[in-house]
mmCIF file of C-alpha atoms and ligand atoms in Angstrom:
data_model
loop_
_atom_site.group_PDB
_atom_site.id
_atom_site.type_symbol
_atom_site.label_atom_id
_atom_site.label_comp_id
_atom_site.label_asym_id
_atom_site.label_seq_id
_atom_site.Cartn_x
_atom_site.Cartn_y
_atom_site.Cartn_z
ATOM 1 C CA UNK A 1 93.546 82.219 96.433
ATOM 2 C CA UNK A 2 94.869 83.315 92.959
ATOM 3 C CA UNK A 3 94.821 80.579 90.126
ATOM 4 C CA UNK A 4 97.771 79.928 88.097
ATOM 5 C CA UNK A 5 95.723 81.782 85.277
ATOM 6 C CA UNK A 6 95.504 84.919 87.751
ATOM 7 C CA UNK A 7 99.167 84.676 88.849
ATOM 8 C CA UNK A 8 100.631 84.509 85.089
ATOM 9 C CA UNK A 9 98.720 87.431 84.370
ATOM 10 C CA UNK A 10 99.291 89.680 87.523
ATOM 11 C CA UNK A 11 103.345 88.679 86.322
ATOM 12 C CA UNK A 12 102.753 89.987 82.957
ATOM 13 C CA UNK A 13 101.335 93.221 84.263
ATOM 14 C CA UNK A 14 103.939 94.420 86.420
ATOM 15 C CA UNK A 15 106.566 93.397 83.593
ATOM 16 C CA UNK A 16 104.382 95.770 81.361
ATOM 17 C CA UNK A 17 104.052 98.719 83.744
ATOM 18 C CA UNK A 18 107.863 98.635 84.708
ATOM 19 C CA UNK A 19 108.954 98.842 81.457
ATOM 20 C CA UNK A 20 106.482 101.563 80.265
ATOM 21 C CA UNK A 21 108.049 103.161 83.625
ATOM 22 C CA UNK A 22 111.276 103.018 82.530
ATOM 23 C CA UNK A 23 110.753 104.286 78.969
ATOM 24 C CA UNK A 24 108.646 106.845 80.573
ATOM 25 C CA UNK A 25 112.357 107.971 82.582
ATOM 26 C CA UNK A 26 114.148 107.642 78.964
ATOM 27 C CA UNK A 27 115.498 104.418 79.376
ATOM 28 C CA UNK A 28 115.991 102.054 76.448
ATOM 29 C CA UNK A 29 117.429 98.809 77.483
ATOM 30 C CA UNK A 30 116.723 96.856 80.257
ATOM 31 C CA UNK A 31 118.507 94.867 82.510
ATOM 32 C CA UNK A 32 117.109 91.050 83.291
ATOM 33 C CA UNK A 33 117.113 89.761 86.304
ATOM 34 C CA UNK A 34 117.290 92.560 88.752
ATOM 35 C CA UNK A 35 113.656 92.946 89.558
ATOM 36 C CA UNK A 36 112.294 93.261 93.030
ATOM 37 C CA UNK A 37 109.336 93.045 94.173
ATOM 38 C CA UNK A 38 107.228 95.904 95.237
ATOM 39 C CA UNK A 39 107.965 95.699 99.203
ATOM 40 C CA UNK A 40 111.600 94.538 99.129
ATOM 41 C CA UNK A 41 111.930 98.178 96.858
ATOM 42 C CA UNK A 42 109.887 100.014 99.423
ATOM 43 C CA UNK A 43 112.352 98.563 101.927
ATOM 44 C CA UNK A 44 115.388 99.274 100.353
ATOM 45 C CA UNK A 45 114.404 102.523 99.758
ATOM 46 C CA UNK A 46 113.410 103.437 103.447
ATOM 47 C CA UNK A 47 116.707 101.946 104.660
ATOM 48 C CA UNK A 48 118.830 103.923 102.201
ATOM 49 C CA UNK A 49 116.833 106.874 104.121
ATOM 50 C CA UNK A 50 117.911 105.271 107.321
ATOM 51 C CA UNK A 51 118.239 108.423 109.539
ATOM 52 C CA UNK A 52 117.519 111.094 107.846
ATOM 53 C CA UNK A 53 119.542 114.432 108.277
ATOM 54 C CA UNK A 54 119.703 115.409 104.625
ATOM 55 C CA UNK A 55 117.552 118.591 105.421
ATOM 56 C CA UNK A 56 116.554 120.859 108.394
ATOM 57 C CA UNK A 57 113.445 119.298 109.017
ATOM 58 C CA UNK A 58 115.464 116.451 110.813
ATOM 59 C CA UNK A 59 115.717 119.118 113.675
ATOM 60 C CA UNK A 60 112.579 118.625 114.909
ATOM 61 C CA UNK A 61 110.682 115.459 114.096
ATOM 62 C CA UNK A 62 109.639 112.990 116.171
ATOM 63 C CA UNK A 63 109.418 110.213 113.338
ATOM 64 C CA UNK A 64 110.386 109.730 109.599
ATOM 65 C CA UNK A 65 107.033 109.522 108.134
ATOM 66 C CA UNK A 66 107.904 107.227 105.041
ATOM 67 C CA UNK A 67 104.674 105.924 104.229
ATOM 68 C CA UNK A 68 102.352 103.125 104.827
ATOM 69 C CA UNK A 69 99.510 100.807 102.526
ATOM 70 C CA UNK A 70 100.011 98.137 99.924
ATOM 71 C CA UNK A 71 102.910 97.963 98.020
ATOM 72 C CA UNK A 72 101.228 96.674 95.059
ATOM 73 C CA UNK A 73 98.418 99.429 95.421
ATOM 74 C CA UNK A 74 96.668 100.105 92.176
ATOM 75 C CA UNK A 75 96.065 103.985 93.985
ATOM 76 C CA UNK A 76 98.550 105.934 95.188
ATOM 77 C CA UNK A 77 97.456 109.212 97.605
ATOM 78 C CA UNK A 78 99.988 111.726 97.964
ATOM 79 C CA UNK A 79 99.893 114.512 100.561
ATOM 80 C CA UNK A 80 101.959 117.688 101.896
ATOM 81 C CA UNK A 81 104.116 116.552 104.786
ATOM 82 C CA UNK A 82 102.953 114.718 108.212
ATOM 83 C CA UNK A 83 101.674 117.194 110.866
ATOM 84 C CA UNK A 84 101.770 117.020 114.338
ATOM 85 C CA UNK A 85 100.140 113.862 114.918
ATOM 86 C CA UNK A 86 101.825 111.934 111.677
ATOM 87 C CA UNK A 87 105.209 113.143 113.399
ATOM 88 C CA UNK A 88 103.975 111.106 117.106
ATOM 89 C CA UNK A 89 102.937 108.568 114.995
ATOM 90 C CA UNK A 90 104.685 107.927 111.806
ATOM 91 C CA UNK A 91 101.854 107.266 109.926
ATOM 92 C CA UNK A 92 100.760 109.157 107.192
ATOM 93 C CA UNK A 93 96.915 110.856 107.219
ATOM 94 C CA UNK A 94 96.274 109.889 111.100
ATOM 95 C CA UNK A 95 94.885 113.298 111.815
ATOM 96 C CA UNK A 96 91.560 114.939 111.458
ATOM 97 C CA UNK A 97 92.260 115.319 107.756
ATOM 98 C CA UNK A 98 93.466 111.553 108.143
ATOM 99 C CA UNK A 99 90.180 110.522 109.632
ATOM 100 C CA UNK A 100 88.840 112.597 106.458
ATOM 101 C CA UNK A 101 90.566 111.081 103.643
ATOM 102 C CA UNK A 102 90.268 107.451 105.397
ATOM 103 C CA UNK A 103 86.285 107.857 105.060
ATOM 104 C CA UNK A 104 86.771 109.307 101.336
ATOM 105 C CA UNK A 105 88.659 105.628 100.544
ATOM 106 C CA UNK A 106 85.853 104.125 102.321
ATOM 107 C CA UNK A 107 83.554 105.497 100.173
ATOM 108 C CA UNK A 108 85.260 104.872 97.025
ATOM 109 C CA UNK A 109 84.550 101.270 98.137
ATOM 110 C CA UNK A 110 88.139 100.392 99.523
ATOM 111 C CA UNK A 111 90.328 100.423 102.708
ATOM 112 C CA UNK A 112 93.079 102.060 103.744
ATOM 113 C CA UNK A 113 95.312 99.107 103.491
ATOM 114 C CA UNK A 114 94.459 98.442 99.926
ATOM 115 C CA UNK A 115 95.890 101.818 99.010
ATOM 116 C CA UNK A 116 99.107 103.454 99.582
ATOM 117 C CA UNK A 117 99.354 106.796 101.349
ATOM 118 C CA UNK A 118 102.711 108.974 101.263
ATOM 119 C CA UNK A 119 103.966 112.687 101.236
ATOM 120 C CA UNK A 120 106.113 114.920 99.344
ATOM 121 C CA UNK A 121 108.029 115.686 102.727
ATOM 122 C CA UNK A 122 108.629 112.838 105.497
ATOM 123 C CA UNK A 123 109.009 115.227 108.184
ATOM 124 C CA UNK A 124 107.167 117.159 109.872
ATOM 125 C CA UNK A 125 107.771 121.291 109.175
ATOM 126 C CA UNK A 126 108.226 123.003 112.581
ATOM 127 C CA UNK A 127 104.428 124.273 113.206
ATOM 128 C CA UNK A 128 102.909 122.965 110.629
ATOM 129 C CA UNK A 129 104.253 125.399 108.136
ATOM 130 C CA UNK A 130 104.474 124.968 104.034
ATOM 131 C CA UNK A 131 107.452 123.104 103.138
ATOM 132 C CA UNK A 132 110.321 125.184 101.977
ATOM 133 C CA UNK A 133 111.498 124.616 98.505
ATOM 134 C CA UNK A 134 114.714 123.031 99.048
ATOM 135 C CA UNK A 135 113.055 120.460 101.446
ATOM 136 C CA UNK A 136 110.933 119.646 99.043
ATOM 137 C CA UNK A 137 114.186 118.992 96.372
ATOM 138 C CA UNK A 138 115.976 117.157 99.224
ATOM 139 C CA UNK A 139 112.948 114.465 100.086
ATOM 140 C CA UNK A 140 111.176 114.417 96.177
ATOM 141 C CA UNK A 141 114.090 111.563 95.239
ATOM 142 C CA UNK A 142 112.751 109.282 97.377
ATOM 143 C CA UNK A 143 109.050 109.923 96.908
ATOM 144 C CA UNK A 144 109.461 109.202 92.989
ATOM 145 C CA UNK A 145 111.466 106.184 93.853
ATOM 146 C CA UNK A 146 108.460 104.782 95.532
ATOM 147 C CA UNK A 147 106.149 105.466 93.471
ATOM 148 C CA UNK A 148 108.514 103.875 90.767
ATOM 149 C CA UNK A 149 108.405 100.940 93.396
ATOM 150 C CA UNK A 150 104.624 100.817 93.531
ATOM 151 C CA UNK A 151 103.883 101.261 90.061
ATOM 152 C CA UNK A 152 100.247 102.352 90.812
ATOM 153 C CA UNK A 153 97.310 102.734 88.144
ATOM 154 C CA UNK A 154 96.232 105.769 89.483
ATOM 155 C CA UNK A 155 97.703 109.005 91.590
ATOM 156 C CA UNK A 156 95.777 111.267 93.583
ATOM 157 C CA UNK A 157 97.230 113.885 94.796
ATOM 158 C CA UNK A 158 95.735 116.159 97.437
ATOM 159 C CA UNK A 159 96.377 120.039 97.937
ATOM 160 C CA UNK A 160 98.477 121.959 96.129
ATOM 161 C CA UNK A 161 102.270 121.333 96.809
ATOM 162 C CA UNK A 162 102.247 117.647 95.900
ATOM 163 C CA UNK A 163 100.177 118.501 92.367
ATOM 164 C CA UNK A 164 103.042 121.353 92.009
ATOM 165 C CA UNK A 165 105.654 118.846 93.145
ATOM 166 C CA UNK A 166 104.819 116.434 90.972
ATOM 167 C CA UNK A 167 103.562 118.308 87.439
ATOM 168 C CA UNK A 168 106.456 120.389 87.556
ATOM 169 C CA UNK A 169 103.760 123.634 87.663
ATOM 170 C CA UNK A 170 102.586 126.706 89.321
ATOM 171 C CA UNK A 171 99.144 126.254 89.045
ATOM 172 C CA UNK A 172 96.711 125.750 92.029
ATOM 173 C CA UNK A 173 94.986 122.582 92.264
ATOM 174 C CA UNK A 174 91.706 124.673 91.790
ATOM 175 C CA UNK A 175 92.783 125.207 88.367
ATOM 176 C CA UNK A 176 93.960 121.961 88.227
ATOM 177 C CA UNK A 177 91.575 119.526 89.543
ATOM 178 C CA UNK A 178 88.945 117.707 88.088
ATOM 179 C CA UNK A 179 90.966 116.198 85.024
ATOM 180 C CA UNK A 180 93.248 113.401 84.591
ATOM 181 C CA UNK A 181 97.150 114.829 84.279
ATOM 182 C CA UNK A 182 100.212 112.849 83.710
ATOM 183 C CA UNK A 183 103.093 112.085 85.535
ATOM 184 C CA UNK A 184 105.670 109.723 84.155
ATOM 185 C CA UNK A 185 102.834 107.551 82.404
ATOM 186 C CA UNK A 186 100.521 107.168 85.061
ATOM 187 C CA UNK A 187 97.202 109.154 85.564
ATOM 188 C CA UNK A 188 97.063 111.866 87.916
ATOM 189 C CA UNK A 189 94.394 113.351 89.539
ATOM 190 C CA UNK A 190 94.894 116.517 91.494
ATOM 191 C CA UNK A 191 92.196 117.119 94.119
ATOM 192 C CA UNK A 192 91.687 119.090 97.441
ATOM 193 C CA UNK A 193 93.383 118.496 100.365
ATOM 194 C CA UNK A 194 91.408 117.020 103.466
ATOM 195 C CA UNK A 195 92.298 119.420 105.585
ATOM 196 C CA UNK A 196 91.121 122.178 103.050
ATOM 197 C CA UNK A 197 87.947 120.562 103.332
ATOM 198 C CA UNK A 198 87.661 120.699 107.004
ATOM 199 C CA UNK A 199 88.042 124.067 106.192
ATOM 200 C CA UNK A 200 85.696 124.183 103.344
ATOM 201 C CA UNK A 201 82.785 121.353 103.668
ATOM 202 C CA UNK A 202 80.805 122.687 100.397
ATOM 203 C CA UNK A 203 84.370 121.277 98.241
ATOM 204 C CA UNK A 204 83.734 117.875 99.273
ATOM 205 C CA UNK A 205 81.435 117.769 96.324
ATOM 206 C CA UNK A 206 83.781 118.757 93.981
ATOM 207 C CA UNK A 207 86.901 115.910 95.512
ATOM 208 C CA UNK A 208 83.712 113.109 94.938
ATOM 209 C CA UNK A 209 83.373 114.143 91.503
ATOM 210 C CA UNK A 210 87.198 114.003 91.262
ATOM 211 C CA UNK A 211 87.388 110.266 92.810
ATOM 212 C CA UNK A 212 84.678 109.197 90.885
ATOM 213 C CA UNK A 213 86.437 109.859 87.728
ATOM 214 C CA UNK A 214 89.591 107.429 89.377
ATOM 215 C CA UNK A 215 87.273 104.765 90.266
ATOM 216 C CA UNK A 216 86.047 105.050 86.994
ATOM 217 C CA UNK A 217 89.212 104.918 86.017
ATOM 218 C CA UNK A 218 90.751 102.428 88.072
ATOM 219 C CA UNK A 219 88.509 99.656 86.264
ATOM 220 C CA UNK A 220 89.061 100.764 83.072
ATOM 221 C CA UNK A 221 93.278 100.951 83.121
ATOM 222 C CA UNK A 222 94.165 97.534 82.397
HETATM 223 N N1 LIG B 301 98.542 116.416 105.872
HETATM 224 C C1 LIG B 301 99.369 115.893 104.939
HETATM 225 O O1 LIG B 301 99.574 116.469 103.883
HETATM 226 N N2 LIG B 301 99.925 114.723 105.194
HETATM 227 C C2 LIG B 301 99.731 114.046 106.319
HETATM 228 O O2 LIG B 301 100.305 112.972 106.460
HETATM 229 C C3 LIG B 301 98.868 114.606 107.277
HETATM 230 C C4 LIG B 301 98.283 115.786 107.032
#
């Protein structure tokens, strides 16, 4: 259980992050009073989804794949869009590639549920293909709401569309990995996808050297 001391603190913290967040998104005054806590903003945000038919990927998913963890999460993971079984399940990262990235938390000494795991698209493209550029514009509002929401320490994103998504950029995540970017104020580390490295076991070397520099990281960000 948390003491007082612990509690007071925690408080402070999220009062700091939020407002570095908003003065990362240009604003200047804030409002008091109207703060939520992590999972009431998480739920807000998936009911404003409610049933999504904002794009054509409504057509043919099973489930809204919103995403699932801690809402407090000091690591956020951040994937392409739920594949076939995400879409049965409506979990993110259930998958082989799941199974993947669940043993590369594990090994960063942490469990799924002390992370949260989300996508740049909540639905699942018909066959598994790439998400199509205005899907991507439609379902990105509500992805940087919850990260807004979750106000984590540390990003990692995994392949190439969310790095591309979320720096604004057209370069691969080959080019990019392996050093800390930026988005809105919080560290952001581009890395392989898991299903890449199903693909490609010898690049599991390189996404450990990548998650060693966020653990590092994670202890050092107050
Ligand atoms: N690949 C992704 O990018 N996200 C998932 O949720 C599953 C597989």
């Amino acid at each position: 259980m948390k003491s007082m001391q612990d509690e007071i603190s925690s408080l402070i913290q999220d009062v700091k992050s939020n407002i570095n967040m908003e003065g990362a998104r240009g604003v200047r005054y804030l409002s008091v009073g109207r703060s939520r806590t992590s999972s009431k903003a998480l739920q807000a945000i998936r009911e404003e989804m409610g049933e999504c038919s904002r794009c054509k990927l409504c057509e043919e998913r099973t489930h809204i794949v919103f995403g699932v963890g801690n809402p407090k999460a000091e690591l956020l993971f951040i994937g392409e869009g739920p594949g076939r079984d995400e879409d049965l399940q409506g979990e993110p990262f259930v998958g082989r590639a799941g199974q993947l990235l669940t043993k590369i938390i594990q090994a960063m000494q942490m469990q799924r549920s002390d992370v949260y795991i989300a996508n740049i698209v909540k639905c699942r493209p018909p066959n598994n293909r790439y998400p199509e550029p205005d899907e991507v514009s439609t379902c990105l509002p509500f992805l940087i709401r919850q990260i807004e929401a979750i106000r984590p320490k540390v990003i990692v994103s995994l392949g190439n569309l969310a790095a591309q998504s979320l720096l604004q950029t057209n370069q691969g995540v080959s080019a990019l990995r392996g050093h800390f970017r930026e988005y809105c104020g919080i560290p952001l580390m581009p890395t392989f996808h898991p299903a890449y490295l199903l693909r490609n076991p010898p690049k599991k070397r390189e996404v450990w050297e990548d998650m060693k520099k966020v653990m590092k990281k994670l202890k050092t960000e107050s």
